[in-house]
Short mmCIF file of N, CA and C in Angstrom, two decimals:
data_model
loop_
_atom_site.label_atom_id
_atom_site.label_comp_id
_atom_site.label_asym_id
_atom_site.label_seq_id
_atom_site.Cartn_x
_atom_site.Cartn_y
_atom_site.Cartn_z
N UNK Z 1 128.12 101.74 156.11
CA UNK Z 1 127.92 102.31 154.81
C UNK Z 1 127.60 103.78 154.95
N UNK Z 2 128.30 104.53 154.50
CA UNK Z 2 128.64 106.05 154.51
C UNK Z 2 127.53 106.46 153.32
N UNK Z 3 126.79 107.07 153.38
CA UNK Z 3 126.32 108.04 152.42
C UNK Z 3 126.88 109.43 151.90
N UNK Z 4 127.00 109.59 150.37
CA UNK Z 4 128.24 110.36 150.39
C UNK Z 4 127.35 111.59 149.53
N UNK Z 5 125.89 111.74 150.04
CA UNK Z 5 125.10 112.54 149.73
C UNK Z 5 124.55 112.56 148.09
N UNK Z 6 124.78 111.53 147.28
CA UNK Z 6 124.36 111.38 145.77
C UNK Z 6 123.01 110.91 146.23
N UNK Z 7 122.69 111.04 145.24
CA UNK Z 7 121.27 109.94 145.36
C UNK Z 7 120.94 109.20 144.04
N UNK Z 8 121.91 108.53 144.07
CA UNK Z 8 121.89 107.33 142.84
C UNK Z 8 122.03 108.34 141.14
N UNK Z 9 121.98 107.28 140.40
CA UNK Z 9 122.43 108.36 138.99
C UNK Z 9 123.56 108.18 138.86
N UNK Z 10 123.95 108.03 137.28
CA UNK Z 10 125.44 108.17 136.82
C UNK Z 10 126.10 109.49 137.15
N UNK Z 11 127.53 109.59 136.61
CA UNK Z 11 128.47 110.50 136.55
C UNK Z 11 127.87 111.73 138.01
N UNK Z 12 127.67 111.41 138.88
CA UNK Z 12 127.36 112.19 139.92
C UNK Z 12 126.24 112.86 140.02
N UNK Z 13 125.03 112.70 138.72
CA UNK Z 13 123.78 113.71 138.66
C UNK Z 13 123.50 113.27 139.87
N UNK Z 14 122.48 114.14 140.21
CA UNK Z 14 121.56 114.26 141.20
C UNK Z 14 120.17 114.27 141.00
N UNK Z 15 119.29 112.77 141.29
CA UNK Z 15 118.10 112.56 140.72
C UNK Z 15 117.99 112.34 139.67
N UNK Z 16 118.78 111.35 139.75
CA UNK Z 16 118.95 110.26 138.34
C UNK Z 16 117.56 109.28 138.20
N UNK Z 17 117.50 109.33 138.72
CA UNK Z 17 115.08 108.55 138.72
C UNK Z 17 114.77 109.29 138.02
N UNK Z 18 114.52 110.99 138.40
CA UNK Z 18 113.32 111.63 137.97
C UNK Z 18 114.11 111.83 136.44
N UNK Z 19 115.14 111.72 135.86
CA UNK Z 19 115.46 112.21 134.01
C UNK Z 19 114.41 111.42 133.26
N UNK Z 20 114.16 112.42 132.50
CA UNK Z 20 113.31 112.46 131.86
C UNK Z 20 113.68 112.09 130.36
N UNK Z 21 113.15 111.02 129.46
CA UNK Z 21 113.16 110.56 128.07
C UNK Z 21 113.39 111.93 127.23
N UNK Z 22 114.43 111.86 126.26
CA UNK Z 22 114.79 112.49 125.46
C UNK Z 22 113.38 112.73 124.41
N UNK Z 23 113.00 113.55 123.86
CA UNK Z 23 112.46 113.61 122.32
C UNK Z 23 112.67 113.83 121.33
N UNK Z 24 112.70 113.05 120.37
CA UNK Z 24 113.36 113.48 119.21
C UNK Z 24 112.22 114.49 118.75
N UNK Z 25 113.04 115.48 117.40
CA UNK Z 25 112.13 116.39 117.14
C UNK Z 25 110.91 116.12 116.00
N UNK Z 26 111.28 114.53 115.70
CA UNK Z 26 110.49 113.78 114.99
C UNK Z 26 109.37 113.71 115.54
N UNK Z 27 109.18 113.32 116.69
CA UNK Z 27 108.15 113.19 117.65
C UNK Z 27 107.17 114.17 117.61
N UNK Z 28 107.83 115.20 118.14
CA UNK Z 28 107.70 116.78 118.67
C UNK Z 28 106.81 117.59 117.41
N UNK Z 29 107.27 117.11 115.93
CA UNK Z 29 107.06 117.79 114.94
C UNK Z 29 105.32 116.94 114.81
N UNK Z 30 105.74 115.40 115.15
CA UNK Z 30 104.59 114.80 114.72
C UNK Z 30 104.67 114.15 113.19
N UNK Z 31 105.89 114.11 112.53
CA UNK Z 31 105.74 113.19 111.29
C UNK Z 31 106.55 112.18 111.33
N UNK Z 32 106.72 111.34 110.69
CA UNK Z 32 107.52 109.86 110.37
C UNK Z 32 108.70 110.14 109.79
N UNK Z 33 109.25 111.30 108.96
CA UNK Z 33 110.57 111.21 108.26
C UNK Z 33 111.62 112.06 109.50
N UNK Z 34 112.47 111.95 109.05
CA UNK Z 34 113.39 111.83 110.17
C UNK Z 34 114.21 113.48 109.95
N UNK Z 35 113.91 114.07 111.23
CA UNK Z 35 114.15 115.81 111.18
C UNK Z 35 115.34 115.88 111.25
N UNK Z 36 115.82 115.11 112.09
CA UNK Z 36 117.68 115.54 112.82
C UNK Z 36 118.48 115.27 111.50
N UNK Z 37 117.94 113.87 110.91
CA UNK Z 37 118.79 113.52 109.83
C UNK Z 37 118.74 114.40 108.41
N UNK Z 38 117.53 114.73 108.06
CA UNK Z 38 117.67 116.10 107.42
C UNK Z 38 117.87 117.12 107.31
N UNK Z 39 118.15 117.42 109.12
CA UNK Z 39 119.11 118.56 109.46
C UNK Z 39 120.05 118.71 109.32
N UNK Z 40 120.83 117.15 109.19
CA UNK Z 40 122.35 117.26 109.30
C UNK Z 40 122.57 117.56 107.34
N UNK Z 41 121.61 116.79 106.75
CA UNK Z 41 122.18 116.97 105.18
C UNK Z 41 121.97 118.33 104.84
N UNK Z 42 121.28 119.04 105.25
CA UNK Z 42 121.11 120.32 105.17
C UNK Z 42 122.25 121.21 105.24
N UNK Z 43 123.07 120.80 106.50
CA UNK Z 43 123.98 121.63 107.29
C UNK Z 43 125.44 120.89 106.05
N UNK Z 44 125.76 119.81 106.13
CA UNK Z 44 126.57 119.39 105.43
C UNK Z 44 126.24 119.41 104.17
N UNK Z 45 125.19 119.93 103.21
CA UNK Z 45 124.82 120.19 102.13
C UNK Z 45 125.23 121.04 101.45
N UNK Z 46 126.12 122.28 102.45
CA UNK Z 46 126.16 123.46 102.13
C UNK Z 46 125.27 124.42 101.45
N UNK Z 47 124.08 124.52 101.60
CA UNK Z 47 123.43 124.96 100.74
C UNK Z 47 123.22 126.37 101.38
N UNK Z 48 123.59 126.53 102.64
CA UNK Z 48 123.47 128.52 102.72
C UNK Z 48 124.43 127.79 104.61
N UNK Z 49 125.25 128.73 104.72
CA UNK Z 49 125.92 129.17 105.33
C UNK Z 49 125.40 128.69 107.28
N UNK Z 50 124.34 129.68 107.64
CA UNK Z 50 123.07 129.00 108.74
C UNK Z 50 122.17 127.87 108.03
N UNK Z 51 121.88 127.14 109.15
CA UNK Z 51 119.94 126.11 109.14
C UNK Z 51 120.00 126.86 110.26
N UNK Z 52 118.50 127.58 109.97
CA UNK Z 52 117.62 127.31 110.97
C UNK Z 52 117.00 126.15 112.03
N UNK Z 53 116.08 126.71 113.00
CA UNK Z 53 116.12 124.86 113.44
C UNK Z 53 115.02 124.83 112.72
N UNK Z 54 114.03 125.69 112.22
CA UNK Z 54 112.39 124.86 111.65
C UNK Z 54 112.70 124.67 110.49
N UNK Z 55 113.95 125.04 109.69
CA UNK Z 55 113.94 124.47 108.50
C UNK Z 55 114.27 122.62 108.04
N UNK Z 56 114.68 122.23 108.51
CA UNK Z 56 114.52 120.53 109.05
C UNK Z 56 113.15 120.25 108.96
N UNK Z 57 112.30 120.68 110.04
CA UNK Z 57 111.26 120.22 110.11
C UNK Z 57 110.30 120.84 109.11
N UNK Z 58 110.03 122.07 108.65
CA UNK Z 58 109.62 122.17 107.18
C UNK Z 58 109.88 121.17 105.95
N UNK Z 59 110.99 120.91 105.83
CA UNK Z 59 111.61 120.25 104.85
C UNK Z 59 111.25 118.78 104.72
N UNK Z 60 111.14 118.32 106.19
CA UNK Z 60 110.75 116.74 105.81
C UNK Z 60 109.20 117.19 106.40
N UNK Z 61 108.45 118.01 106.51
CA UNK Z 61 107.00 118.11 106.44
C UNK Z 61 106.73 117.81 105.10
N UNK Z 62 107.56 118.43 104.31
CA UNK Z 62 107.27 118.69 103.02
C UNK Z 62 107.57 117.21 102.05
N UNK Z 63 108.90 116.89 102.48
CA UNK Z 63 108.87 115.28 101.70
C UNK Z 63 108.27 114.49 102.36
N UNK Z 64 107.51 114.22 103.51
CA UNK Z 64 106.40 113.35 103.81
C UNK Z 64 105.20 113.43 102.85
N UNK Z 65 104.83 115.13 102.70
CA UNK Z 65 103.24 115.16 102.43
C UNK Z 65 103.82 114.70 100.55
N UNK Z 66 104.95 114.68 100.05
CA UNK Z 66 105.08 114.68 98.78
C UNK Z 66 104.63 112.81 98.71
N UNK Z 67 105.80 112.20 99.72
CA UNK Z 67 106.09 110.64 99.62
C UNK Z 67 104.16 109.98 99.67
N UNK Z 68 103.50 110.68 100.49
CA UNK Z 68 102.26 109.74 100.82
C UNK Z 68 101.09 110.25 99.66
N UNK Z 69 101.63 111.57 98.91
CA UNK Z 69 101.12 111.85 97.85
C UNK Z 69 100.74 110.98 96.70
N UNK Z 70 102.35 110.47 96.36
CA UNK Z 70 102.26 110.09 95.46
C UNK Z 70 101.91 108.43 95.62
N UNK Z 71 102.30 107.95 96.93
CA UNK Z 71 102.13 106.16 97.34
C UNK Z 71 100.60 106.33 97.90
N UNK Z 72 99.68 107.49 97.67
CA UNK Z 72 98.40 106.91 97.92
C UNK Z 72 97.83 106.82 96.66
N UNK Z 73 98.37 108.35 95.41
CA UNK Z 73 98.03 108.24 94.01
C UNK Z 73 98.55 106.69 93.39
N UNK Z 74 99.63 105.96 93.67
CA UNK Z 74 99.83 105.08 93.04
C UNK Z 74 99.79 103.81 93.47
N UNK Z 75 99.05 103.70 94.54
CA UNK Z 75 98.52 102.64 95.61
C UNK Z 75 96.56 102.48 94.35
N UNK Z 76 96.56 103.73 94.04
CA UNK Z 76 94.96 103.72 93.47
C UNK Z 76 95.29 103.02 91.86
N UNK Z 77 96.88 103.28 91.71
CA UNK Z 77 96.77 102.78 90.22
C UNK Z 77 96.82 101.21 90.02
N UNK Z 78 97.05 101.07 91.38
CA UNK Z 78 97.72 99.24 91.67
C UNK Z 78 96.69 98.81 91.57
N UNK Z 79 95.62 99.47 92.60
CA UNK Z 79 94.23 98.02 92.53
C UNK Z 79 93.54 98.65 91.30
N UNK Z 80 93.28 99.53 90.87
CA UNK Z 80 92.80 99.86 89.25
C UNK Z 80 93.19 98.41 88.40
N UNK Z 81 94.66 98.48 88.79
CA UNK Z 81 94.91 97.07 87.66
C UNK Z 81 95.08 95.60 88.34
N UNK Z 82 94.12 95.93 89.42
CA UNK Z 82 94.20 94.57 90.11
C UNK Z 82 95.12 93.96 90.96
N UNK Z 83 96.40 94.81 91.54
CA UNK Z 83 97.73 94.06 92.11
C UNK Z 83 97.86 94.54 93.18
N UNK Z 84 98.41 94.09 94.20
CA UNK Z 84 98.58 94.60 95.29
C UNK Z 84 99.45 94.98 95.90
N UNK Z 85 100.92 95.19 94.60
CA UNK Z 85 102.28 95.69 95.15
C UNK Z 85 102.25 96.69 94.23
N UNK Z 86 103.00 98.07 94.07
CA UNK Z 86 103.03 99.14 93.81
C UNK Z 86 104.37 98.93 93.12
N UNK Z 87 103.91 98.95 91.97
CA UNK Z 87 105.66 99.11 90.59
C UNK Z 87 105.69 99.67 90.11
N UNK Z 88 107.02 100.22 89.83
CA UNK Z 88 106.92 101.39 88.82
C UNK Z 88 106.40 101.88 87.61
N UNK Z 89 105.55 101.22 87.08
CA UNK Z 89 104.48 101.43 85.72
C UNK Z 89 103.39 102.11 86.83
N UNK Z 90 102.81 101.57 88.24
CA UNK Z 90 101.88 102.41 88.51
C UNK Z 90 102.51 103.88 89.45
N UNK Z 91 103.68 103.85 89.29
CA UNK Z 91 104.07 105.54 90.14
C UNK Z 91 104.03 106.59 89.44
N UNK Z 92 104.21 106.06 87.70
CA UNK Z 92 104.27 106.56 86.67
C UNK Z 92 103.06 107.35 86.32
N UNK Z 93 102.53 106.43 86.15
CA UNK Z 93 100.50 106.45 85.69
C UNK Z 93 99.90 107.59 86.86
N UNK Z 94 100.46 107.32 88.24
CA UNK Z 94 99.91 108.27 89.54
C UNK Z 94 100.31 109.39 88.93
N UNK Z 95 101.82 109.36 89.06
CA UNK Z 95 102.36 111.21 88.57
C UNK Z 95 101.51 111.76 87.33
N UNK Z 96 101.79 110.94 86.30
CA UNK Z 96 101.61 111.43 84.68
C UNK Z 96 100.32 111.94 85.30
N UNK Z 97 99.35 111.42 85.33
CA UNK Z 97 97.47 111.81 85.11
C UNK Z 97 97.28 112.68 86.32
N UNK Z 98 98.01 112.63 87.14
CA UNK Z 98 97.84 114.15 88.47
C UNK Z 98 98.60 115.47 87.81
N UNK Z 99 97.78 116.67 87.77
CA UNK Z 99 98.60 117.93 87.32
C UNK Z 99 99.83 118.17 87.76
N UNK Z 100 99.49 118.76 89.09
CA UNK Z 100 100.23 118.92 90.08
C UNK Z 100 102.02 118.40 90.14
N UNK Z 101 101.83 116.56 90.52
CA UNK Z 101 103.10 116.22 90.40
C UNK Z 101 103.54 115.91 88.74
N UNK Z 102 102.61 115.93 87.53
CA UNK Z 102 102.98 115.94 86.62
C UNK Z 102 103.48 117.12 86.18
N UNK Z 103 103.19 118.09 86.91
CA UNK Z 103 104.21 119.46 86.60
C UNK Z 103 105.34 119.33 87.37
N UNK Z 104 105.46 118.79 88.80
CA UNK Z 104 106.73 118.79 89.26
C UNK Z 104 107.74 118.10 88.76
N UNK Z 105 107.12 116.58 88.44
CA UNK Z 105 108.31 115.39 87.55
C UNK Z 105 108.14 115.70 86.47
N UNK Z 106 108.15 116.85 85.55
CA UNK Z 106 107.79 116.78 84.33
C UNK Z 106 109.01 116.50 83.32
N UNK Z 107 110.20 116.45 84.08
CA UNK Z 107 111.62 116.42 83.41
C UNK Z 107 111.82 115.06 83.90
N UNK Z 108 111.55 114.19 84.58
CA UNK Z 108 111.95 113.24 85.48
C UNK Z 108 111.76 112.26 84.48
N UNK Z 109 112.66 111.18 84.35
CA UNK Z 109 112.36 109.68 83.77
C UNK Z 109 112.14 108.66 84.97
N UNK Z 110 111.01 108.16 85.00
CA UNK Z 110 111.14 106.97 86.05
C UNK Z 110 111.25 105.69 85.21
N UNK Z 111 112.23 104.71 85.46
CA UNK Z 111 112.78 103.81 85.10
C UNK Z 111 111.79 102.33 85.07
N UNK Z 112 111.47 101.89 84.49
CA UNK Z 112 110.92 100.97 84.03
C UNK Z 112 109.02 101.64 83.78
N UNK Z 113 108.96 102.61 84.06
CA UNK Z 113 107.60 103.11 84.23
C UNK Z 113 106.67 102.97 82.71
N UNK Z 114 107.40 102.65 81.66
CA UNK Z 114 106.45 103.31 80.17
C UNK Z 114 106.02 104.33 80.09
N UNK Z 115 104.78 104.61 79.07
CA UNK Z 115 104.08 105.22 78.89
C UNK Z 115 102.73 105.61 79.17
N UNK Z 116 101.96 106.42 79.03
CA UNK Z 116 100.60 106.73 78.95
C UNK Z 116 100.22 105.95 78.01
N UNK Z 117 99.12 105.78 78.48
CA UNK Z 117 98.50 104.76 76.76
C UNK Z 117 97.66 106.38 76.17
N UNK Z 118 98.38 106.19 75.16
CA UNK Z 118 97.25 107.66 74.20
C UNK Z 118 97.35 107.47 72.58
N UNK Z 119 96.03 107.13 71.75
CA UNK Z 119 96.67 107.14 70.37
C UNK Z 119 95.52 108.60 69.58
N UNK Z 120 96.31 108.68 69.17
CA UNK Z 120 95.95 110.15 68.59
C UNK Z 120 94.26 110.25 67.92
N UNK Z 121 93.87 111.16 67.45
CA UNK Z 121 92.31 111.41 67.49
C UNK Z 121 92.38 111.00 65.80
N UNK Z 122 93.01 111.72 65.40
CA UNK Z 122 93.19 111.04 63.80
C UNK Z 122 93.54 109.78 63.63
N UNK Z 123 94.01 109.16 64.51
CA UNK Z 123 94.63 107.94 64.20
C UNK Z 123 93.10 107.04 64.25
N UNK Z 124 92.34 106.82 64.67
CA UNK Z 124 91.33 106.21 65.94
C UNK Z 124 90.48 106.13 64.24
N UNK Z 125 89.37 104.75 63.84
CA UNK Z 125 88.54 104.71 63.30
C UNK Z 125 87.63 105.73 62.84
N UNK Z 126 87.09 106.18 61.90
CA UNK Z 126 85.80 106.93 61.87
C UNK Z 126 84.37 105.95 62.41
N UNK Z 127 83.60 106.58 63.32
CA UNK Z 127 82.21 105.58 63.67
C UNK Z 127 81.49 105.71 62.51
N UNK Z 128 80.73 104.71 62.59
CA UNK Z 128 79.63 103.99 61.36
C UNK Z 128 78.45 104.82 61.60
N UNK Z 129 78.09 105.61 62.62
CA UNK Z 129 76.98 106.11 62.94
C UNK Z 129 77.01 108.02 62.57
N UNK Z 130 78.81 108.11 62.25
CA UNK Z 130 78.58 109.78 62.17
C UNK Z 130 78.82 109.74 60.29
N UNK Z 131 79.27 108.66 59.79
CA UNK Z 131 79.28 108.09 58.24
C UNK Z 131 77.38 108.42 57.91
N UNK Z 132 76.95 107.25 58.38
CA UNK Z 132 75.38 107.17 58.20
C UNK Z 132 74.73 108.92 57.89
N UNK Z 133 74.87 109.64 59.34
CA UNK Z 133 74.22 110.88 59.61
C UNK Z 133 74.56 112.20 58.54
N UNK Z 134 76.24 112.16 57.43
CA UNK Z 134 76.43 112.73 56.71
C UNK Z 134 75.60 112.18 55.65
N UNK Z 135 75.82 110.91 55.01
CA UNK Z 135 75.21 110.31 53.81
C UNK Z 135 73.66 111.08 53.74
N UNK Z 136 73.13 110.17 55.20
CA UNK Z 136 71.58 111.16 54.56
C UNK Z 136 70.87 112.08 54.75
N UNK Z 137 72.55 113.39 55.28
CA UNK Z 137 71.83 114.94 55.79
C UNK Z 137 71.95 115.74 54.09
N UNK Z 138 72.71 115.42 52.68
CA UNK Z 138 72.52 116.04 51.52
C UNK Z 138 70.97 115.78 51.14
N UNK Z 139 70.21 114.69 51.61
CA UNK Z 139 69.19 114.31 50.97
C UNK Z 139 67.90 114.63 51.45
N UNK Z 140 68.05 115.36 52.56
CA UNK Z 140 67.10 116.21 53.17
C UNK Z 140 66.09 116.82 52.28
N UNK Z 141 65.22 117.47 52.25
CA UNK Z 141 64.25 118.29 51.41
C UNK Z 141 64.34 119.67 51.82
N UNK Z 142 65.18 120.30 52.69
CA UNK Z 142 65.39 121.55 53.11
C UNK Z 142 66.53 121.88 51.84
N UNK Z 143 67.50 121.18 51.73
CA UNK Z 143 68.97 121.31 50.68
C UNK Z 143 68.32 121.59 49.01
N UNK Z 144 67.17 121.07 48.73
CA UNK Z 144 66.94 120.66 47.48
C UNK Z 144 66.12 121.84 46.72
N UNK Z 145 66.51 123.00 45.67
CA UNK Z 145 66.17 123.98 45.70
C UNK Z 145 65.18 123.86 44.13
#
């Protein structure tokens, strides 16, 4: 058996042991949404001519911190009403009552979500107790000349 000076390894590398695991830049960046793949929609997006390479990873920095934004705001609306799966009436309720993403979705319809519960200030009973406090503030002895 001839040694033909390789030392194991495909396609002829040399020190095919020591290669080293690829990283994705998912890793590298440190978040969960996926950089390469939003690199590529970027690039096939046409949306400007170059990508940068940190613009990928900006970009899904940015729809991570949006996604856990709003699934922790509407994770709080779930057990508020007692449930423990997240539906669209509570993603609704998260956005609407937060400024912030209620300024961003402010054009947005989310689909099965409803409404705010709100009924107007005029609409709402008069209390029995601010009735009482008019009736017997004419009868005062300060009014009576």
């Amino acid at each position: 058996m001839e040694s033909t000076g390789k030392s194991g390894g495909k396609g002829g590398r040399k020190g095919g042991a020591s290669r080293k695991k690829s990283v994705s830049r998912t890793v590298k960046a440190g978040l969960q949404f996926p950089v390469g793949r939003i690199a590529r929609y970027l690039k096939k997006g046409r949306y400007a001519k170059r990508v940068g390479g940190g613009a990928a990873v900006y970009v899904a920095a940015v729809l991570e911190y949006l996604a856990a934004e709003v699934l922790e705001l509407s994770g709080n609306a779930a057990r508020d009403n007692k449930k423990n799966r997240i539906i669209p009436r509570h993603i609704q309720l998260a956005v609407r009552n937060d400024d912030e993403l209620g300024k961003l979705l402010g054009k947005v319809t989310i689909a099965s979500g409803g409404v705010l519960p709100n009924i107007h200030q005029v609409l709402l009973p008069k209390k029995v107790a601010e009735k009482a406090e008019k009736a017997a503030a004419p009868k005062s002895p300060k009014s009576s000349k």
